[in-house]
Amino acid sequence: MKIIRVGLDVPVDQLFDYRCDDAQDNDVGRRVLVPFGKKTQVGVILGIAETSAVPPQRLRAAQHVLRDELPLTADDLRLLKFASTYYHYGCGAVIMNSLPVRLRRITSPRHIPGSYALTAAGEAADLNQLPARAVVKRRLLALFKQQRSLDSATIRAVAASAPGALKQLLALSWVEPRDSAAPPSSTTDVPEAVAGPPLNLAQDEAVRAICARLDGFSAFLLLGITGSGKTEVYLRVIDAVLRAGRQALLLVPEIALTPQLDAMVRDRFPGVALTSLHSGLNENERLAHWRAVQSGGARIVLGTRLAVFAPLPQLGLIVVDEEHDASYKQMDGLRYSARDLAVVRAQQRGVPVILGSATPALETYYNAESGRYRLLELPQRINAAPPRIDCISTRDQKPADGLTPRLLAAIAERIARGEQSLVFINRRGYAPVLMCHACGWLSNCHRCSAQLVLHLRDRQLRCHHCGHLAPVPVTCPECGNAELAPLGQGTQRVEAALTQRFPDARILRIDRDSTRGRHTWRAMRNQIHAREVDILVGTQILAKGHDFPHLSLVGILNADSLLYSADFRAPERLFALLSQVSGRAGRADIQGEVLIQTAFPQHPLYAALRSEDFASFARSLLAERRQAGFPPFVYQALLRAEAPKLETALAFLEAAAQIGKTLSPRMTIYDPVPAGMMRLAGRERAQLLVQCDSRSELQSFLAAWQGRLAEPPLRRARWSLDVDPLAF
Ligand code: ADP
Ligand code: ZN
Ligand code: ZN
């Protein structure tokens, strides 16, 4: 009897056995339909066996092995299994969740014969040649440009009217019919890359060092301030990897960054198939892109954290840009770090990984200092002097609506010179809270330990944590007083204040509220580049990797709010954020200026920022961490619990701590405490920190502990493990 072991998307870490008479050895990694309870589920075959621990009469039969897609390879599965073990999360769940949604569903997308390919004319055609209202035609052409060829099922999935749009593209000779679906991956004739600028000495050394080691695993930390030419180093190494007939995986922290890098990579490697993988794609695009990657058709893969799991048969290089960025860590479900998994994957596959940043995570920097990673430095901006960074003491200069007179004067100067200014504030909305001065009432969210943010434009109070919405009250709900006042500043309030102060200036606000649409952000970037904007007001989305050549002033409001925080990583994060924002000022030939409004202008963090000295700042933080026993000198895991009542969560954690203490004397187990965000969406949350100076001992402890926590008497709170937690 043939038995298959199947991984399913279920909360228990267990494989399920099924009878499957037609199973073949090469079915491992394929999807299969199996009965589960009263339903049918899609799973992945992880093993084939002759016997099962389940008695034959209870063993159910698998319904159908899905052989229409390429299977996950042993290499793909090895990474997924590692993630399951390391993060203590069910193997089936890890694997199923790594697949595009359409492959997790029962109704399997079919390849329908007939496919179409982009022609040379189509490649040369500009999307903007099509009228803006030809939405479907544009999307279809964009997809063709990504994938080069599409099968008719994929085309039909784009939109109901896609077949009509296809006819028009055929009529324009931008696409043509072809016989076979996926293009055979040609690895031998790689089209020439467009020549880049001649490298400077530091870049040249970095490229040589990496290219000398393309045939095995090594991890490189490419440390260089914004504009020091890191991207150029990636491109050169990618070129070498493509020429060796291999695929390159380029990870970026945010979807917002993909179009920019996408364009840059395409310009450098015309004719090389590039595919993106990120959560902004719709289900059909995800599937089409995934297939292109898996078939080897895509030679360069550009993606956000989820792309770390993409099946790459000929992987030759992984680049993690802005490696310190917190968005590489998934904050729910499988709480993985894509940066860390990228290093593991490179090791498993015997390929190099480049971690690039101006302000690497201290964990990464420490690995470079201690010689586990090779440190490559790009010490200078390519074609700009470093910005002048200065603090404005808010004790001397009282801000009005968050803006000090000196900052306003600096903005006025830029407007007069036709240069752009950026005002950075870490909060969106109008004001972080609404207050009644008569009785002290605050607009709190009734479901979270957070305040409702005032959004004046929509006349709403909004919870940024659970999404709760309420109309702005006319009078105080507690005392009836009619004078409710917004407290503090958000982007909208700063925008309003600037509009009043500079009525003729063109002001653009950029935050998550204003960039919601799929194409809005791109349109805004074009506006900025075309100098149709004088003042930008924005949150961190503006801080990341955007090249604004006409921007010469950055003003930072409210930096202190991040300076003092219970989280030991707060200084590291603030430094990264501020140097990233500062990096926006003055590229090309304009001298940049950065003005930080703070009540603590003497703080060492601001001093380090002024001298752009990450290394000594990092070393002093590392010394503190060593002294205090924080990562990277210890390894941590957080047991998180939530329940309708805080006491339930705390009691569960107390019991868990007791069990933990009996398992290993080597673990430091702290007391259970309420979570930083104690109430969230109506549930109360608490957590328990465990740490140890040995990663492997912590890992075996967690495995044993997790088994014990699953036992019945404890099951009153919902809990999860967070290994290497970043948020507390
Ligand atoms: P980073 O990724 O470190 O922020 P980039 O690689 O984007 O820096 O480089 C910043 C700018 O300098 C880009 O416009 C890039 O084209 C240009 N550049 C990079 N390397 C060189 C070089 N060796 N010579 C001239 N210009 C360069
Ligand atoms: Zn009141
Ligand atoms: Zn809420």
XYZ file of N, CA and C in Angstrom, residues 262-423:
486
model
N 12.487 48.392 -9.471
C 12.050 47.683 -10.657
C 12.527 48.415 -11.915
N 12.242 49.719 -11.955
C 12.611 50.515 -13.127
C 14.128 50.549 -13.297
N 14.820 50.684 -12.171
C 16.272 50.779 -12.216
C 16.884 49.485 -12.759
N 16.375 48.360 -12.267
C 16.917 47.071 -12.683
C 16.586 46.798 -14.150
N 15.351 47.140 -14.545
C 14.956 46.950 -15.936
C 15.811 47.766 -16.896
N 16.087 49.008 -16.495
C 16.912 49.857 -17.351
C 18.308 49.268 -17.514
N 18.791 48.664 -16.442
C 20.142 48.124 -16.507
C 20.195 46.823 -17.294
N 19.146 46.008 -17.139
C 19.143 44.697 -17.797
C 17.964 44.564 -18.760
N 17.967 45.321 -19.839
C 16.837 45.203 -20.762
C 16.870 43.809 -21.377
N 15.706 43.227 -21.544
C 15.689 41.907 -22.158
C 15.885 40.769 -21.173
N 16.190 41.084 -19.925
C 16.270 40.026 -18.919
C 14.928 39.993 -18.181
N 14.361 38.810 -18.032
C 13.036 38.721 -17.416
C 13.120 39.001 -15.921
N 12.374 40.017 -15.510
C 12.345 40.391 -14.100
C 10.923 40.209 -13.603
N 10.782 39.637 -12.431
C 9.451 39.406 -11.886
C 9.393 39.902 -10.455
N 8.261 40.519 -10.118
C 8.139 40.994 -8.751
C 7.170 40.111 -7.970
N 7.391 40.028 -6.683
C 6.505 39.265 -5.803
C 6.262 40.091 -4.559
N 5.053 40.590 -4.406
C 4.735 41.349 -3.199
C 3.233 41.346 -2.978
N 2.821 41.850 -1.838
C 1.411 41.714 -1.466
C 0.518 42.686 -2.234
N 1.087 43.564 -3.028
C 0.255 44.481 -3.810
C -0.284 43.852 -5.086
N 0.159 42.639 -5.400
C -0.334 41.976 -6.599
C -1.674 41.332 -6.305
N -2.540 41.261 -7.321
C -3.776 40.519 -7.078
C -3.484 39.019 -7.208
N -4.463 38.198 -6.883
C -4.218 36.755 -6.797
C -3.708 36.170 -8.106
N -4.242 36.679 -9.199
C -3.834 36.114 -10.487
C -2.419 36.523 -10.853
N -2.103 37.760 -10.549
C -0.739 38.212 -10.803
C 0.244 37.418 -9.933
N -0.133 37.241 -8.670
C 0.733 36.470 -7.773
C 1.049 35.104 -8.376
N -0.005 34.460 -8.860
C 0.172 33.119 -9.416
C 1.045 33.170 -10.672
N 0.756 34.111 -11.550
C 1.521 34.201 -12.802
C 2.994 34.474 -12.495
N 3.241 35.383 -11.555
C 4.619 35.715 -11.216
C 5.327 34.523 -10.572
N 4.607 33.855 -9.702
C 5.147 32.682 -9.013
C 5.580 31.615 -10.026
N 4.704 31.383 -11.003
C 5.031 30.376 -12.022
C 6.275 30.776 -12.798
N 6.379 32.067 -13.104
C 7.541 32.524 -13.866
C 8.825 32.302 -13.071
N 8.738 32.525 -11.759
C 9.910 32.347 -10.901
C 10.275 30.864 -10.822
N 9.242 30.061 -10.597
C 9.464 28.631 -10.382
C 9.958 27.922 -11.643
N 9.497 28.381 -12.809
C 9.908 27.735 -14.055
C 11.320 28.137 -14.453
N 11.868 29.136 -13.757
C 13.191 29.611 -14.126
C 13.124 30.682 -15.200
N 11.911 30.990 -15.682
C 11.756 32.030 -16.700
C 12.193 33.383 -16.180
N 11.859 33.678 -14.934
C 12.283 34.941 -14.330
C 13.720 34.806 -13.860
N 14.575 35.713 -14.313
C 15.998 35.627 -13.932
C 16.304 36.505 -12.728
N 15.554 37.596 -12.605
C 15.721 38.456 -11.433
C 14.370 38.524 -10.737
N 14.369 38.285 -9.454
C 13.121 38.328 -8.697
C 13.239 39.432 -7.664
N 12.294 40.358 -7.716
C 12.304 41.505 -6.824
C 11.100 41.374 -5.913
N 11.314 41.332 -4.616
C 10.145 41.107 -3.788
C 10.280 41.599 -2.367
N 9.150 41.608 -1.673
C 9.137 41.935 -0.252
C 9.312 40.639 0.538
N 9.140 40.707 1.861
C 9.576 39.580 2.700
C 9.047 38.222 2.255
N 7.803 38.155 1.761
C 7.250 36.847 1.431
C 8.031 36.175 0.298
N 8.752 36.976 -0.500
C 9.500 36.421 -1.628
C 10.675 35.566 -1.182
N 11.023 35.655 0.103
C 12.157 34.849 0.563
C 11.858 33.356 0.389
N 10.563 33.003 0.372
C 10.168 31.599 0.215
C 9.965 31.183 -1.242
N 10.070 32.104 -2.167
C 9.740 31.786 -3.561
C 10.618 30.652 -4.076
N 10.020 29.756 -4.869
C 10.800 28.635 -5.394
C 11.736 29.124 -6.490
N 13.037 29.043 -6.250
C 14.014 29.540 -7.216
C 14.958 28.409 -7.587
N 14.694 27.760 -8.707
C 15.481 26.567 -9.032
C 16.959 26.856 -9.261
N 17.280 28.066 -9.745
C 18.689 28.331 -10.075
C 19.253 29.484 -9.266
N 18.824 29.550 -8.011
C 19.246 30.665 -7.170
C 20.767 30.812 -7.128
N 21.239 32.048 -7.348
C 22.682 32.278 -7.320
C 23.099 33.396 -6.392
N 22.111 34.186 -5.917
C 22.455 35.341 -5.075
C 21.201 35.837 -4.379
N 21.351 36.261 -3.117
C 20.255 36.965 -2.440
C 20.784 38.312 -1.970
N 20.020 39.366 -2.254
C 20.349 40.691 -1.752
C 19.219 41.115 -0.825
N 19.564 41.604 0.357
C 18.544 42.139 1.256
C 18.843 43.627 1.428
N 18.066 44.475 0.756
C 18.331 45.904 0.832
C 17.666 46.479 2.080
N 18.282 47.456 2.706
C 17.776 48.043 3.961
C 17.511 46.924 4.967
N 18.530 46.123 5.191
C 18.334 44.887 5.942
C 17.837 45.096 7.362
N 18.029 46.317 7.899
C 17.612 46.582 9.275
C 16.114 46.821 9.387
N 15.439 46.946 8.260
C 14.057 47.416 8.290
C 13.123 46.434 8.999
N 12.280 46.985 9.871
C 11.401 46.138 10.682
C 10.375 45.404 9.826
N 10.103 45.882 8.606
C 9.083 45.169 7.832
C 9.573 43.831 7.285
N 10.840 43.495 7.480
C 11.266 42.137 7.132
C 10.738 41.114 8.133
N 10.268 41.617 9.264
C 9.728 40.690 10.268
C 8.215 40.649 10.136
N 7.681 39.445 9.973
C 6.227 39.296 9.954
C 5.727 39.356 11.381
N 4.676 40.145 11.608
C 4.255 40.408 12.977
C 3.079 39.554 13.434
N 2.598 38.642 12.590
C 1.549 37.739 13.071
C 1.699 36.389 12.375
N 0.931 35.424 12.813
C 1.046 34.091 12.218
C 2.460 33.563 12.386
N 3.067 33.145 11.307
C 4.464 32.723 11.329
C 5.311 33.986 11.467
N 5.848 34.205 12.652
C 6.560 35.468 12.892
C 8.014 35.340 12.474
N 8.219 35.289 11.159
C 9.580 35.066 10.679
C 10.281 36.367 10.348
N 11.607 36.294 10.322
C 12.394 37.406 9.821
C 12.917 37.013 8.446
N 12.497 37.737 7.417
C 12.920 37.394 6.058
C 14.416 37.634 5.898
N 14.945 38.596 6.648
C 16.385 38.844 6.580
C 17.152 37.620 7.090
N 16.725 37.122 8.257
C 17.413 35.959 8.820
C 17.236 34.724 7.937
N 16.024 34.556 7.395
C 15.798 33.395 6.533
C 16.586 33.508 5.234
N 16.821 34.735 4.792
C 17.626 34.918 3.578
C 19.037 34.382 3.812
N 19.567 34.634 4.995
C 20.913 34.149 5.304
C 20.909 32.614 5.377
N 19.875 32.065 6.022
C 19.769 30.602 6.107
C 19.654 29.992 4.707
N 18.820 30.628 3.889
C 18.614 30.093 2.550
C 19.909 30.122 1.736
N 20.634 31.216 1.855
C 21.903 31.327 1.133
C 22.853 30.223 1.590
N 22.843 29.969 2.885
C 23.706 28.925 3.432
C 23.291 27.548 2.906
N 21.982 27.291 2.930
C 21.489 26.008 2.436
C 21.841 25.795 0.970
N 21.759 26.862 0.199
C 21.962 26.727 -1.242
C 23.404 26.959 -1.671
N 24.250 27.346 -0.722
C 25.637 27.589 -1.078
C 25.807 28.772 -2.006
N 25.138 29.883 -1.702
C 25.264 31.089 -2.522
C 25.524 32.290 -1.610
N 26.052 33.378 -2.153
C 26.294 34.546 -1.318
C 25.012 35.317 -1.000
N 25.035 36.006 0.133
C 23.940 36.911 0.479
C 24.561 38.249 0.840
N 23.962 39.328 0.299
C 24.439 40.674 0.615
C 23.380 41.374 1.451
N 23.750 41.811 2.639
C 22.845 42.597 3.468
C 23.299 44.047 3.352
N 22.447 44.907 2.823
C 22.859 46.284 2.605
C 22.120 47.238 3.517
N 22.830 48.218 4.080
C 22.165 49.210 4.923
C 23.121 50.342 5.273
N 22.541 51.493 5.604
C 23.343 52.573 6.167
C 23.420 52.413 7.674
N 22.404 51.750 8.211
C 22.290 51.601 9.663
C 21.848 50.173 9.971
N 22.749 49.215 9.796
C 22.351 47.816 9.981
C 21.818 47.543 11.386
N 21.029 46.503 11.496
C 20.571 46.047 12.808
C 21.810 45.715 13.631
N 21.756 45.960 14.920
C 22.927 45.685 15.748
C 23.322 44.215 15.692
N 22.331 43.334 15.529
C 22.626 41.906 15.395
C 23.537 41.685 14.186
N 23.190 42.343 13.089
C 23.965 42.181 11.861
C 25.344 42.812 12.009
N 25.358 43.990 12.583
C 26.638 44.677 12.740
C 27.579 43.850 13.617
N 27.012 43.279 14.649
C 27.808 42.448 15.540
C 28.368 41.228 14.799
N 27.552 40.623 13.949
C 28.032 39.495 13.143
C 29.187 39.903 12.239
N 29.148 41.143 11.756
C 30.228 41.618 10.900
C 31.474 41.898 11.739
N 31.258 42.508 12.901
C 32.384 42.807 13.783
C 33.088 41.540 14.229
N 32.311 40.510 14.477
C 32.913 39.296 15.018
C 33.373 38.366 13.903
N 33.269 38.823 12.660
C 33.864 38.072 11.565
C 32.976 37.013 10.929
N 31.758 36.851 11.412
C 30.869 35.862 10.779
C 30.395 36.357 9.422
N 30.180 37.663 9.318
C 29.853 38.269 8.033
C 31.057 39.085 7.615
N 31.207 39.259 6.308
C 32.304 40.072 5.843
C 31.811 41.507 5.684
N 32.520 42.455 6.290
C 32.104 43.859 6.250
C 32.704 44.556 5.037
N 31.830 45.157 4.214
C 32.279 45.945 3.069
C 31.721 47.352 3.253
N 32.587 48.343 3.213
C 32.099 49.696 3.490
C 32.177 50.606 2.272
N 31.131 51.410 2.111
C 31.136 52.471 1.105
C 31.058 53.770 1.894
N 32.178 54.405 2.153
C 32.178 55.489 3.127
C 31.670 56.834 2.614
N 31.515 57.003 1.283
C 31.182 58.347 0.812
C 29.954 58.423 -0.071
N 29.239 59.547 0.041
C 28.190 59.819 -0.931
C 28.835 59.992 -2.303
N 28.156 59.504 -3.318
C 28.745 59.532 -4.653
C 28.903 60.943 -5.189
N 27.811 61.660 -5.276
C 27.965 62.976 -5.886
C 27.248 64.064 -5.095
N 27.435 64.038 -3.816
C 26.881 65.098 -2.993
C 27.675 65.178 -1.701
N 27.781 66.376 -1.195
C 28.400 66.534 0.110
C 27.400 66.045 1.142
N 27.876 65.562 2.294
C 26.929 65.163 3.337
C 26.093 66.367 3.780
N 24.830 66.146 4.181
C 24.006 67.272 4.603
C 24.522 67.862 5.918
N 24.257 69.142 6.101
C 24.537 69.743 7.406
C 23.384 69.381 8.320
N 23.693 68.788 9.449
C 22.631 68.386 10.376
C 22.721 69.242 11.626
N 21.606 69.804 12.039
C 21.623 70.671 13.212
C 20.352 70.453 14.028
N 20.458 70.715 15.320
C 19.269 70.595 16.164
C 18.696 71.975 16.453
N 17.373 72.069 16.509
C 16.725 73.296 16.965
C 16.139 72.973 18.332
N 16.585 73.697 19.360
C 16.079 73.413 20.690
C 14.663 73.968 20.833
N 13.727 73.079 21.132
C 12.345 73.542 21.275
C 12.133 74.231 22.621
N 13.201 74.246 23.460
C 13.097 75.035 24.692
C 13.335 76.500 24.372
N 14.222 76.762 23.412
C 14.505 78.150 23.022
C 13.490 78.676 22.014
N 13.082 77.817 21.102
C 12.183 78.233 20.024
C 10.868 77.491 20.202
N 9.850 78.210 20.653
C 8.579 77.526 20.902
C 7.887 77.191 19.577
N 7.552 75.916 19.372
C 6.852 75.576 18.130
C 5.376 75.986 18.191
N 4.853 76.440 17.054
C 3.417 76.665 16.921
C 2.918 75.642 15.914
N 1.888 74.902 16.269
C 1.429 73.778 15.461
C 2.592 72.855 15.102
N 3.543 72.721 16.016
C 4.646 71.793 15.805
C 5.834 72.361 15.049
N 5.725 73.611 14.550
C 6.785 74.158 13.708
C 7.491 75.326 14.394
N 8.824 75.259 14.502
C 9.579 76.348 15.122
C 9.842 77.454 14.091
N 10.042 78.693 14.597
C 10.323 79.810 13.675
C 11.531 79.524 12.781
N 12.560 78.901 13.338
C 13.753 78.680 12.512
C 13.486 77.706 11.362
N 12.715 76.702 11.648
C 12.389 75.756 10.579
C 11.546 76.447 9.510
N 10.565 77.264 9.958
C 9.720 77.979 8.994
C 10.560 78.903 8.110
N 11.541 79.571 8.733
C 12.400 80.479 7.956
C 13.197 79.689 6.924
N 13.684 78.505 7.333
C 14.463 77.686 6.405
C 13.602 77.220 5.233
N 12.341 76.918 5.524
C 11.433 76.500 4.442
C 11.196 77.664 3.483
N 10.976 78.859 4.062
C 10.728 80.045 3.232
C 11.902 80.282 2.282
N 13.110 80.098 2.813
C 14.308 80.255 1.989
C 14.294 79.284 0.803
N 13.919 78.033 1.071
C 13.903 77.029 -0.004
C 12.860 77.384 -1.051
N 11.702 77.858 -0.574
C 10.658 78.224 -1.539
C 11.178 79.333 -2.451
N 11.854 80.310 -1.840
C 12.382 81.427 -2.621
C 13.401 80.944 -3.660
N 14.154 79.893 -3.297
C 15.176 79.398 -4.230
C 14.659 78.344 -5.205
N 13.372 78.006 -5.064
C 12.819 76.983 -5.957
C 13.280 75.576 -5.604
N 13.673 75.370 -4.343
C 14.047 74.027 -3.911
C 12.943 73.433 -3.046
N 13.013 72.126 -2.851
C 11.952 71.477 -2.081
C 12.353 71.230 -0.633
N 11.346 71.225 0.236
C 11.560 70.906 1.646
C 10.704 69.709 2.021
N 11.196 68.971 2.981
C 10.427 67.844 3.502
C 10.246 68.035 4.998
N 8.997 67.991 5.443
C 8.744 68.047 6.876
C 8.302 66.656 7.310
